[in-house]
Amino acid sequence: MTTPPFARVWFGTAAILFVVAAITAQELKAQPAATNSPPENFDETYIASQQQAGAMADELATLRTALAQRVGFPRKAKDVERLAGQRGAIAILQPTIEASGELLKSVEGARAWSDSVNGMIRLYAALGEFQTARDFADKQAQLIDEATALPASTRLFLGRNIQIAGCDVCWEDNKFEYALQRIDQVLERHQEFLKHERGGSYMMNAVVQSIRYHSQSGKAEEMHAVFRRGMTWFEEARNLSEADRLAYQAHLISSALSFSNAEKSPAEVSSLYQTVETYLQRLEQRGDQRSDGLIADLLLRMVEQLSGTDAAQAETAFQRLTTWIAAKPSRRAPDSRALRSFVEAFNSIARRDKFPAKRVVAVAREVNAVLDQCESESGRNEKIDGYRQEIANASNKAIQEVTRTALLGKSAPGFEFVRVADGAPGKLDAFRGKVVMLDFWNVNCGPCIRGFPHLAKLRTDFESQGLEILGLTFFYRDAWREDGESPDLTRDEHLHRLREFAQQRQVKHQLIVGTEFEIEKNFGIAGHPTAVLIDRAGNVRHVAIGGGKIAAPEFEVEIKKLLAEQTGGK
């Protein structure tokens, strides 16, 4: 019985055979008898027919049983590379490449061959053999172009995939001009692509890739020229439906927005925004779910683009998206692209330094109000819960900054702690009358540890004048141990480890362990190390974030200023 070439050499199958080669024949014989059905998740489209695949199915079922006891059943190509290594994976693919004469006689075989070619290109690039990868891509692209037994569309699409893979290799190897030449060769065939129903997607991706290449190589004018050509090609592709043309053009606009730089090419970006408005109107007129998704994506890209240059305009664009979301319940559906874009737009705003922390916190409340409305309309949903977590994560830094700012000049939040030295309890209030430097740190923080000698110097220079340095950490699960282990510890064991740590690192200042993680939240701590200066009256007066700020001369000036005050006055 003969197995079809494209099935016999398919990557996943070859991967399995490669791994199994390491298992002895005796081990295989010891396994239970094979069944006559393919293994789980085996894609039957790679098999010409059940009759021809019978022998392969039997063999694969047997091998799967053996593999389950050793390494499991590899279901992804990456598993093969992990098990066999890059060189081993190349050896697996080689028979497929060499069988091009057989495989390029059928569409199924050509797809198997093309996947192997693209895998080989990637592997050569991963090994740093870029010239080999480029030469290989060129040769294989020519082979597929000459495979006249295949339909023209198959040759065109598979050849394009190989050419794009070759472009990526050029880009990785910093051969930017060569990559641009290659992508231009693909674009020159736009009329051929747009004759086919599936060609629009292929051409759209090629134009997007060209936009990215030109942008990243600093060729802003050329990038916008490619964008305009692509828009024209799709506008003239009358064999495509209006919905498809609009969708492809909307994707090109989104890509151009993502890669545009308003500071370098303001006129081009201004023109691009006018194009956005035109297509937003056209999509609104259609009013279907697909168009809603495209509108959401365009508004998202506007927010992202403006977030880096103009905070006020970015917020205006975000409010526009908010209003648009509110106008139609289907846009607030948990699975909708519109809601996803809405959350992504907030993330873009929250993570940009151009937006005041107070405004980010206020916008986060607005977003959560929309999510509340979603939940009232759709019920409790995992996606909505996930979005809430995203909002919390994105706004956390701003919330902490607002908290820290609000504390300045006000009484420090009180808390209880345990002293590392002897396990005795204590309270922050007990240090009234002293200037307290509260150093938030943890044992796995390199900058914290590197700052210990500086803290020792501060203690030596200013302790006699009333400075108390408290190194505040918490009962984290990953407590330090010299051998690197991090088991769950009792409180006493944790304190013992911290004493060992302090002795080894020659820590001179007092170390304390907070009894509640809420302490960090109350002080608005965003990361370690962070130092908070508290005056003699117990008021927060200064916050330094990061080892550089703590070691800076300005921080020592703040300490001296507070030490000179007798009652904590400002």
Short mmCIF file of C-alpha atoms in Angstrom, two decimals, residues 277-567:
data_model
loop_
_atom_site.label_atom_id
_atom_site.label_comp_id
_atom_site.label_asym_id
_atom_site.label_seq_id
_atom_site.Cartn_x
_atom_site.Cartn_y
_atom_site.Cartn_z
CA GLU A 277 -12.68 60.35 8.46
CA THR A 278 -13.79 59.47 4.92
CA TYR A 279 -13.64 55.75 5.59
CA LEU A 280 -15.28 56.04 8.98
CA GLN A 281 -18.27 57.61 7.24
CA ARG A 282 -18.34 54.90 4.57
CA LEU A 283 -18.18 52.16 7.18
CA GLU A 284 -20.86 53.83 9.31
CA GLN A 285 -23.17 53.82 6.31
CA ARG A 286 -22.84 50.05 6.05
CA GLY A 287 -23.63 49.61 9.74
CA ASP A 288 -23.00 45.86 9.89
CA GLN A 289 -20.97 43.97 12.49
CA ARG A 290 -17.92 43.65 10.25
CA SER A 291 -17.91 47.40 9.63
CA ASP A 292 -18.26 48.07 13.37
CA GLY A 293 -15.13 46.03 14.00
CA LEU A 294 -13.23 48.02 11.37
CA ILE A 295 -14.44 51.36 12.79
CA ALA A 296 -13.31 50.31 16.26
CA ASP A 297 -9.90 49.37 14.92
CA LEU A 298 -9.49 52.71 13.12
CA LEU A 299 -10.48 54.69 16.21
CA LEU A 300 -8.08 52.58 18.29
CA ARG A 301 -5.20 53.31 15.90
CA MET A 302 -6.01 57.02 16.08
CA VAL A 303 -5.78 56.90 19.88
CA GLU A 304 -2.52 54.96 19.75
CA GLN A 305 -0.97 57.30 17.19
CA LEU A 306 -2.00 60.46 19.03
CA SER A 307 -1.03 59.10 22.46
CA GLY A 308 2.63 59.54 21.59
CA THR A 309 2.32 63.10 20.31
CA ASP A 310 -0.76 64.95 21.55
CA ALA A 311 -2.41 63.88 24.79
CA ALA A 312 -5.40 66.21 24.38
CA GLN A 313 -6.23 64.97 20.88
CA ALA A 314 -5.69 61.37 21.94
CA GLU A 315 -8.19 61.80 24.76
CA THR A 316 -10.63 63.42 22.34
CA ALA A 317 -10.30 60.42 20.04
CA PHE A 318 -10.82 58.10 23.00
CA GLN A 319 -13.98 59.95 24.06
CA ARG A 320 -15.21 59.61 20.50
CA LEU A 321 -14.66 55.85 20.74
CA THR A 322 -16.46 55.81 24.11
CA THR A 323 -19.48 57.63 22.67
CA TRP A 324 -19.53 55.34 19.66
CA ILE A 325 -19.43 52.23 21.89
CA ALA A 326 -22.32 53.57 23.96
CA ALA A 327 -24.56 54.12 20.91
CA LYS A 328 -25.17 50.46 20.11
CA PRO A 329 -25.52 47.49 22.51
CA SER A 330 -23.92 45.03 20.05
CA ARG A 331 -20.69 47.03 20.25
CA ARG A 332 -20.55 46.28 23.96
CA ALA A 333 -20.93 42.53 23.55
CA PRO A 334 -18.13 40.73 25.45
CA ASP A 335 -16.88 39.02 22.28
CA SER A 336 -17.07 42.09 20.05
CA ARG A 337 -14.02 43.55 18.36
CA ALA A 338 -15.35 46.98 19.32
CA LEU A 339 -15.12 46.29 23.06
CA ARG A 340 -11.66 44.77 22.64
CA SER A 341 -10.49 47.92 20.81
CA PHE A 342 -12.01 50.10 23.53
CA VAL A 343 -9.95 48.38 26.23
CA GLU A 344 -6.80 48.45 24.09
CA ALA A 345 -7.30 52.19 23.52
CA PHE A 346 -7.40 52.80 27.27
CA ASN A 347 -4.26 50.71 27.73
CA SER A 348 -2.51 52.92 25.18
CA ILE A 349 -3.49 56.06 27.07
CA ALA A 350 -2.64 54.67 30.51
CA ARG A 351 0.86 53.57 29.56
CA ARG A 352 1.92 56.88 28.03
CA ASP A 353 3.73 59.39 30.25
CA LYS A 354 2.03 62.29 28.46
CA PHE A 355 -1.21 61.73 30.39
CA PRO A 356 -1.54 63.10 33.95
CA ALA A 357 -2.02 60.31 36.46
CA LYS A 358 -5.23 61.86 37.79
CA ARG A 359 -6.74 61.86 34.31
CA VAL A 360 -5.77 58.24 33.72
CA VAL A 361 -7.50 57.24 36.97
CA ALA A 362 -10.61 59.20 35.97
CA VAL A 363 -10.71 57.60 32.50
CA ALA A 364 -10.28 54.16 34.10
CA ARG A 365 -13.47 54.81 36.07
CA GLU A 366 -15.26 55.71 32.81
CA VAL A 367 -14.07 52.48 31.18
CA ASN A 368 -15.20 50.42 34.15
CA ALA A 369 -18.59 52.12 33.94
CA VAL A 370 -18.90 50.88 30.35
CA LEU A 371 -17.90 47.39 31.49
CA ASP A 372 -20.57 47.60 34.21
CA GLN A 373 -23.10 48.33 31.49
CA CYS A 374 -21.81 45.37 29.45
CA GLU A 375 -22.23 43.14 32.46
CA SER A 376 -25.78 44.36 33.10
CA GLU A 377 -26.67 43.60 29.48
CA SER A 378 -24.81 40.31 29.01
CA GLY A 379 -24.41 38.93 32.52
CA ARG A 380 -21.18 37.96 34.28
CA ASN A 381 -18.57 37.01 31.70
CA GLU A 382 -14.96 35.84 31.87
CA LYS A 383 -13.93 38.24 29.12
CA ILE A 384 -15.34 41.21 30.99
CA ASP A 385 -13.51 40.04 34.12
CA GLY A 386 -10.34 39.84 32.03
CA TYR A 387 -10.89 43.35 30.71
CA ARG A 388 -11.35 44.66 34.25
CA GLN A 389 -8.01 43.11 35.19
CA GLU A 390 -6.35 44.73 32.18
CA ILE A 391 -7.75 48.10 33.20
CA ALA A 392 -6.51 47.60 36.76
CA ASN A 393 -3.03 46.61 35.57
CA ALA A 394 -2.76 49.49 33.10
CA SER A 395 -3.97 52.10 35.58
CA ASN A 396 -2.07 50.76 38.57
CA LYS A 397 0.96 52.99 38.02
CA ALA A 398 -1.24 56.07 37.76
CA ILE A 399 -3.23 55.10 40.85
CA GLN A 400 0.00 54.71 42.81
CA GLU A 401 1.28 58.08 41.59
CA VAL A 402 -1.96 59.76 42.63
CA THR A 403 -1.71 58.08 46.03
CA ARG A 404 1.89 59.21 46.54
CA THR A 405 1.13 62.76 45.46
CA ALA A 406 -1.86 62.97 47.77
CA LEU A 407 0.30 61.84 50.71
CA LEU A 408 2.88 64.61 50.41
CA GLY A 409 2.56 66.90 53.40
CA LYS A 410 0.10 64.60 55.14
CA SER A 411 0.47 62.05 57.94
CA ALA A 412 2.11 58.83 56.85
CA PRO A 413 -0.25 55.83 56.96
CA GLY A 414 0.38 53.97 60.18
CA PHE A 415 1.30 50.29 60.14
CA GLU A 416 2.63 47.49 62.29
CA PHE A 417 5.75 45.47 61.59
CA VAL A 418 8.06 42.80 62.96
CA ARG A 419 11.75 43.51 63.52
CA VAL A 420 14.02 41.11 61.66
CA ALA A 421 16.74 41.25 64.33
CA ASP A 422 14.68 39.79 67.18
CA GLY A 423 11.12 39.22 65.89
CA ALA A 424 9.74 41.90 68.21
CA PRO A 425 6.61 43.79 67.04
CA GLY A 426 6.68 47.50 66.35
CA LYS A 427 4.72 50.45 64.96
CA LEU A 428 5.73 53.29 62.65
CA ASP A 429 4.26 55.82 65.09
CA ALA A 430 6.95 54.87 67.61
CA PHE A 431 9.50 56.83 65.55
CA ARG A 432 7.78 60.21 65.94
CA GLY A 433 10.45 62.82 66.71
CA LYS A 434 12.88 61.27 64.23
CA VAL A 435 13.30 61.70 60.50
CA VAL A 436 12.42 58.30 59.04
CA MET A 437 13.67 56.97 55.74
CA LEU A 438 11.32 54.14 54.83
CA ASP A 439 13.10 51.97 52.24
CA PHE A 440 10.74 49.56 50.42
CA TRP A 441 12.80 46.62 49.14
CA ASN A 442 12.87 42.84 48.62
CA VAL A 443 15.55 40.17 48.61
CA ASN A 444 15.37 39.58 44.84
CA CYS A 445 15.80 43.25 43.93
CA GLY A 446 19.30 43.86 42.56
CA PRO A 447 19.15 47.67 42.74
CA CYS A 448 17.92 47.40 46.34
CA ILE A 449 20.90 45.29 47.34
CA ARG A 450 23.37 47.45 45.42
CA GLY A 451 22.06 50.43 47.36
CA PHE A 452 22.83 48.96 50.81
CA PRO A 453 26.35 50.51 51.04
CA HIS A 454 24.86 53.94 50.31
CA LEU A 455 22.25 53.42 53.03
CA ALA A 456 25.05 52.44 55.40
CA LYS A 457 26.82 55.72 54.63
CA LEU A 458 23.63 57.73 55.20
CA ARG A 459 23.20 55.97 58.55
CA THR A 460 26.78 56.74 59.56
CA ASP A 461 26.51 60.39 58.53
CA PHE A 462 23.09 61.25 59.91
CA GLU A 463 21.96 58.76 62.59
CA SER A 464 23.33 60.92 65.37
CA GLN A 465 21.24 63.84 64.05
CA GLY A 466 18.00 61.85 64.25
CA LEU A 467 17.77 59.83 61.00
CA GLU A 468 16.25 56.35 61.29
CA ILE A 469 16.49 54.09 58.23
CA LEU A 470 13.90 51.31 58.14
CA GLY A 471 14.28 48.68 55.40
CA LEU A 472 10.70 47.51 54.91
CA THR A 473 10.03 44.19 53.21
CA PHE A 474 7.23 41.61 53.47
CA PHE A 475 6.65 37.92 54.04
CA TYR A 476 7.03 37.04 50.37
CA ARG A 477 6.79 33.40 49.35
CA ASP A 478 10.17 33.47 47.57
CA ALA A 479 12.25 34.11 50.69
CA TRP A 480 16.00 34.28 50.14
CA ARG A 481 18.12 31.22 50.76
CA GLU A 482 21.76 30.80 49.83
CA ASP A 483 21.15 27.56 47.91
CA GLY A 484 18.51 29.24 45.75
CA GLU A 485 15.53 27.26 47.03
CA SER A 486 12.28 29.12 47.78
CA PRO A 487 10.01 26.89 49.88
CA ASP A 488 6.94 27.99 51.80
CA LEU A 489 8.12 29.21 55.17
CA THR A 490 6.71 29.85 58.60
CA ARG A 491 7.04 33.37 59.92
CA ASP A 492 9.96 32.42 62.20
CA GLU A 493 11.75 30.60 59.37
CA HIS A 494 11.28 33.64 57.14
CA LEU A 495 12.79 35.93 59.77
CA HIS A 496 15.71 33.54 60.21
CA ARG A 497 16.42 33.62 56.47
CA LEU A 498 16.30 37.41 56.48
CA ARG A 499 18.80 37.52 59.37
CA GLU A 500 21.10 35.26 57.35
CA PHE A 501 20.67 37.53 54.37
CA ALA A 502 21.41 40.68 56.41
CA GLN A 503 24.54 39.09 57.84
CA GLN A 504 25.85 37.97 54.47
CA ARG A 505 25.13 41.36 52.85
CA GLN A 506 26.43 43.29 55.87
CA VAL A 507 23.25 45.31 56.20
CA LYS A 508 23.75 48.06 58.79
CA HIS A 509 20.31 49.67 58.95
CA GLN A 510 17.28 48.20 60.70
CA LEU A 511 15.24 45.71 58.67
CA ILE A 512 11.55 45.26 59.35
CA VAL A 513 8.80 43.09 57.85
CA GLY A 514 5.36 44.59 57.27
CA THR A 515 2.46 42.49 58.49
CA GLU A 516 0.14 43.43 55.58
CA PHE A 517 0.79 43.94 51.86
CA GLU A 518 -1.78 46.74 52.01
CA ILE A 519 1.01 48.94 53.37
CA GLU A 520 2.55 49.30 49.90
CA LYS A 521 -0.81 50.22 48.40
CA ASN A 522 -1.37 52.87 51.09
CA PHE A 523 1.98 54.48 50.25
CA GLY A 524 1.45 54.18 46.47
CA ILE A 525 4.52 51.99 45.97
CA ALA A 526 4.95 51.01 42.31
CA GLY A 527 8.26 49.14 42.54
CA HIS A 528 11.44 48.56 44.47
CA PRO A 529 13.49 50.28 45.67
CA THR A 530 11.34 53.23 46.70
CA ALA A 531 12.32 55.50 49.60
CA VAL A 532 9.83 57.62 51.54
CA LEU A 533 11.07 60.42 53.82
CA ILE A 534 8.89 61.13 56.86
CA ASP A 535 9.55 64.19 59.01
CA ARG A 536 9.70 64.37 62.78
CA ALA A 537 5.97 65.06 63.00
CA GLY A 538 5.13 61.93 61.01
CA ASN A 539 4.30 63.63 57.69
CA VAL A 540 5.36 62.29 54.27
CA ARG A 541 7.67 64.90 52.74
CA HIS A 542 9.53 63.27 49.84
CA VAL A 543 9.44 60.11 47.70
CA ALA A 544 12.36 58.78 45.62
CA ILE A 545 11.71 55.97 43.14
CA GLY A 546 14.63 53.82 41.99
CA GLY A 547 18.19 53.33 43.19
CA GLY A 548 19.47 56.24 41.09
CA LYS A 549 17.12 58.74 42.72
CA ILE A 550 17.88 57.41 46.21
CA ALA A 551 21.64 57.70 45.64
CA ALA A 552 21.37 61.16 44.05
CA PRO A 553 22.77 64.19 45.92
CA GLU A 554 19.31 65.78 45.84
CA PHE A 555 17.97 63.01 48.08
CA GLU A 556 20.65 63.72 50.70
CA VAL A 557 19.72 67.41 50.53
CA GLU A 558 16.12 66.47 51.40
CA ILE A 559 17.34 64.47 54.39
CA LYS A 560 19.44 67.40 55.66
CA LYS A 561 16.52 69.77 55.24
CA LEU A 562 14.22 67.57 57.34
CA LEU A 563 16.88 67.00 60.00
CA ALA A 564 17.22 70.79 60.35
CA GLU A 565 13.51 71.07 61.19
CA GLN A 566 12.83 70.57 64.84
CA THR A 567 9.09 69.84 64.72
#
